[in-house]
mmCIF file of C-alpha atoms in Angstrom:
data_model
loop_
_atom_site.group_PDB
_atom_site.id
_atom_site.type_symbol
_atom_site.label_atom_id
_atom_site.label_comp_id
_atom_site.label_asym_id
_atom_site.label_seq_id
_atom_site.Cartn_x
_atom_site.Cartn_y
_atom_site.Cartn_z
ATOM 1 C CA UNK A 1 0.058 0.093 0.143
ATOM 2 C CA UNK A 2 1.429 3.176 -1.068
ATOM 3 C CA UNK A 3 2.186 5.676 1.749
ATOM 4 C CA UNK A 4 1.827 3.331 4.437
ATOM 5 C CA UNK A 5 3.138 4.295 7.910
ATOM 6 C CA UNK A 6 4.964 2.370 10.738
ATOM 7 C CA UNK A 7 4.798 4.489 14.063
ATOM 8 C CA UNK A 8 6.572 2.739 16.881
ATOM 9 C CA UNK A 9 7.301 3.678 20.657
ATOM 10 C CA UNK A 10 10.740 3.968 22.014
ATOM 11 C CA UNK A 11 10.957 2.797 25.596
ATOM 12 C CA UNK A 12 13.870 2.729 28.135
ATOM 13 C CA UNK A 13 13.401 0.441 31.355
ATOM 14 C CA UNK A 14 9.631 0.386 30.558
ATOM 15 C CA UNK A 15 9.095 4.254 30.103
ATOM 16 C CA UNK A 16 8.079 5.779 27.102
ATOM 17 C CA UNK A 17 10.791 8.201 26.019
ATOM 18 C CA UNK A 18 10.127 8.686 22.241
ATOM 19 C CA UNK A 19 9.043 7.764 18.862
ATOM 20 C CA UNK A 20 10.339 6.073 15.755
ATOM 21 C CA UNK A 21 8.310 6.498 12.655
ATOM 22 C CA UNK A 22 8.868 4.728 9.198
ATOM 23 C CA UNK A 23 6.735 6.436 6.752
ATOM 24 C CA UNK A 24 5.753 6.781 3.196
ATOM 25 C CA UNK A 25 6.400 2.949 2.581
ATOM 26 C CA UNK A 26 6.372 2.260 -1.160
ATOM 27 C CA UNK A 27 6.433 -1.391 -2.600
ATOM 28 C CA UNK A 28 6.958 -2.363 -6.162
ATOM 29 C CA UNK A 29 10.310 -1.291 -7.899
ATOM 30 C CA UNK A 30 11.205 1.413 -5.231
ATOM 31 C CA UNK A 31 10.778 -0.593 -2.149
ATOM 32 C CA UNK A 32 11.576 2.675 -0.257
ATOM 33 C CA UNK A 33 10.683 4.515 2.834
ATOM 34 C CA UNK A 34 11.779 7.431 5.179
ATOM 35 C CA UNK A 35 12.602 6.976 8.886
ATOM 36 C CA UNK A 36 12.289 9.681 11.316
ATOM 37 C CA UNK A 37 12.562 9.878 15.338
ATOM 38 C CA UNK A 38 12.560 11.724 18.413
ATOM 39 C CA UNK A 39 13.490 11.154 22.007
ATOM 40 C CA UNK A 40 12.693 13.149 25.276
ATOM 41 C CA UNK A 41 15.492 15.336 26.380
ATOM 42 C CA UNK A 42 15.929 13.136 29.581
ATOM 43 C CA UNK A 43 17.727 10.226 27.436
ATOM 44 C CA UNK A 44 19.477 12.659 24.918
ATOM 45 C CA UNK A 45 23.276 11.625 24.767
ATOM 46 C CA UNK A 46 22.622 7.927 25.892
ATOM 47 C CA UNK A 47 22.452 6.232 22.679
ATOM 48 C CA UNK A 48 18.543 5.581 22.843
ATOM 49 C CA UNK A 49 18.056 7.170 19.359
ATOM 50 C CA UNK A 50 20.890 5.548 17.773
ATOM 51 C CA UNK A 51 19.675 2.146 19.130
ATOM 52 C CA UNK A 52 16.112 2.848 18.134
ATOM 53 C CA UNK A 53 17.143 3.921 14.369
ATOM 54 C CA UNK A 54 19.208 0.730 14.134
ATOM 55 C CA UNK A 55 16.582 -1.466 15.306
ATOM 56 C CA UNK A 56 14.223 0.261 12.835
ATOM 57 C CA UNK A 57 16.247 -0.122 9.852
ATOM 58 C CA UNK A 58 16.940 -3.841 10.666
ATOM 59 C CA UNK A 59 13.137 -3.934 10.447
ATOM 60 C CA UNK A 60 12.878 -2.216 7.360
ATOM 61 C CA UNK A 61 15.516 -4.107 5.497
ATOM 62 C CA UNK A 62 14.244 -7.516 7.287
ATOM 63 C CA UNK A 63 10.790 -8.217 7.713
ATOM 64 C CA UNK A 64 9.199 -5.054 5.691
ATOM 65 C CA UNK A 65 11.586 -5.957 2.768
ATOM 66 C CA UNK A 66 12.669 -2.541 1.858
ATOM 67 C CA UNK A 67 15.623 -1.849 -0.507
ATOM 68 C CA UNK A 68 16.467 1.946 0.572
ATOM 69 C CA UNK A 69 15.521 3.923 3.380
ATOM 70 C CA UNK A 70 16.076 7.775 3.617
ATOM 71 C CA UNK A 71 16.092 10.509 6.434
ATOM 72 C CA UNK A 72 16.258 14.066 6.335
ATOM 73 C CA UNK A 73 17.832 16.420 9.110
ATOM 74 C CA UNK A 74 18.425 20.057 9.594
ATOM 75 C CA UNK A 75 22.134 21.082 8.935
ATOM 76 C CA UNK A 76 22.509 22.617 12.285
ATOM 77 C CA UNK A 77 20.957 19.617 14.142
ATOM 78 C CA UNK A 78 24.481 18.005 15.485
ATOM 79 C CA UNK A 79 22.787 15.507 17.732
ATOM 80 C CA UNK A 80 20.476 14.088 15.183
ATOM 81 C CA UNK A 81 23.179 14.271 12.431
ATOM 82 C CA UNK A 82 25.370 12.094 14.714
ATOM 83 C CA UNK A 83 22.584 9.613 15.177
ATOM 84 C CA UNK A 84 22.084 9.283 11.574
ATOM 85 C CA UNK A 85 26.029 9.066 10.813
ATOM 86 C CA UNK A 86 26.507 6.504 13.706
ATOM 87 C CA UNK A 87 23.950 3.848 12.115
ATOM 88 C CA UNK A 88 25.699 4.335 8.626
ATOM 89 C CA UNK A 89 23.722 6.699 6.666
ATOM 90 C CA UNK A 90 25.399 8.505 3.895
ATOM 91 C CA UNK A 91 24.800 11.940 2.857
ATOM 92 C CA UNK A 92 23.161 12.509 -0.480
ATOM 93 C CA UNK A 93 22.625 16.280 -0.731
ATOM 94 C CA UNK A 94 21.019 19.367 0.586
ATOM 95 C CA UNK A 95 17.286 19.909 0.008
ATOM 96 C CA UNK A 96 16.461 23.545 -0.058
ATOM 97 C CA UNK A 97 13.437 25.154 1.300
ATOM 98 C CA UNK A 98 12.397 21.298 2.327
ATOM 99 C CA UNK A 99 10.113 21.653 5.133
ATOM 100 C CA UNK A 100 8.097 24.216 7.004
ATOM 101 C CA UNK A 101 9.477 24.301 10.353
ATOM 102 C CA UNK A 102 8.301 27.085 12.942
ATOM 103 C CA UNK A 103 6.700 28.989 9.905
ATOM 104 C CA UNK A 104 9.700 29.084 7.549
ATOM 105 C CA UNK A 105 10.767 26.648 4.942
ATOM 106 C CA UNK A 106 14.069 25.124 5.889
ATOM 107 C CA UNK A 107 16.835 23.500 4.305
ATOM 108 C CA UNK A 108 17.483 19.679 5.090
ATOM 109 C CA UNK A 109 20.257 17.286 4.542
ATOM 110 C CA UNK A 110 19.176 14.008 2.659
ATOM 111 C CA UNK A 111 20.805 10.951 3.805
ATOM 112 C CA UNK A 112 20.068 7.255 2.746
ATOM 113 C CA UNK A 113 21.039 3.852 3.102
ATOM 114 C CA UNK A 114 20.293 0.723 0.711
ATOM 115 C CA UNK A 115 19.998 -2.879 2.127
ATOM 116 C CA UNK A 116 23.362 -3.641 0.081
ATOM 117 C CA UNK A 117 25.153 -1.283 2.309
ATOM 118 C CA UNK A 118 24.446 -3.363 5.559
ATOM 119 C CA UNK A 119 26.392 -6.320 6.037
ATOM 120 C CA UNK A 120 24.455 -8.329 8.424
ATOM 121 C CA UNK A 121 22.286 -5.924 10.429
ATOM 122 C CA UNK A 122 22.744 -2.311 11.507
ATOM 123 C CA UNK A 123 22.559 -3.410 15.029
ATOM 124 C CA UNK A 124 25.081 -6.043 14.644
ATOM 125 C CA UNK A 125 27.515 -3.387 13.124
ATOM 126 C CA UNK A 126 27.031 -1.262 16.120
ATOM 127 C CA UNK A 127 27.840 -4.141 18.421
ATOM 128 C CA UNK A 128 30.937 -5.022 16.415
ATOM 129 C CA UNK A 129 32.271 -1.471 16.466
ATOM 130 C CA UNK A 130 32.162 -1.311 20.154
ATOM 131 C CA UNK A 131 29.284 1.258 20.127
ATOM 132 C CA UNK A 132 26.470 -0.752 21.521
ATOM 133 C CA UNK A 133 26.009 -4.077 23.283
ATOM 134 C CA UNK A 134 23.027 -6.591 23.563
ATOM 135 C CA UNK A 135 21.495 -6.367 26.888
#
C-alpha cells in the first residue's frame, strides 16, 4: 500500500521516551521509505535514538523487505546528524527550503542507506564496532 506508515514507541526501562516512525512505505520497484525519530531530553546523549534507528532499519531491511531508507535532518542539528552518521547513513545532498519548520521553509540534508550497504544488520554493526552491546 502506497504511503503506509509504521509508528513505534521507544521505551527505556519500561518508560516511554520517544517515537520512531517509518513513513511513506512504497512497494514495487522502489521498495523505499523514510525514517524519523525523536527522544525526550532526559535520554539525550545515551544512545537511545541510535539504538532505536538501528533496530528500525533492521526491521525495514528485514521483515518489511525494503531496499532503501532515507532520512532528512536540519544541517544545524548536530545531535541528530550524529545519530544518522552512527548507524551508517550516507549524505546524498541538500534539500533547499524542504520543510516548513516554525513558520519558515528550512533546508534539510538528505541521507540514505540501501540494504546492500548493510553487512548483516545495522544493530550488529554497532555492536561489532564497540558502540553498543546486546543487553
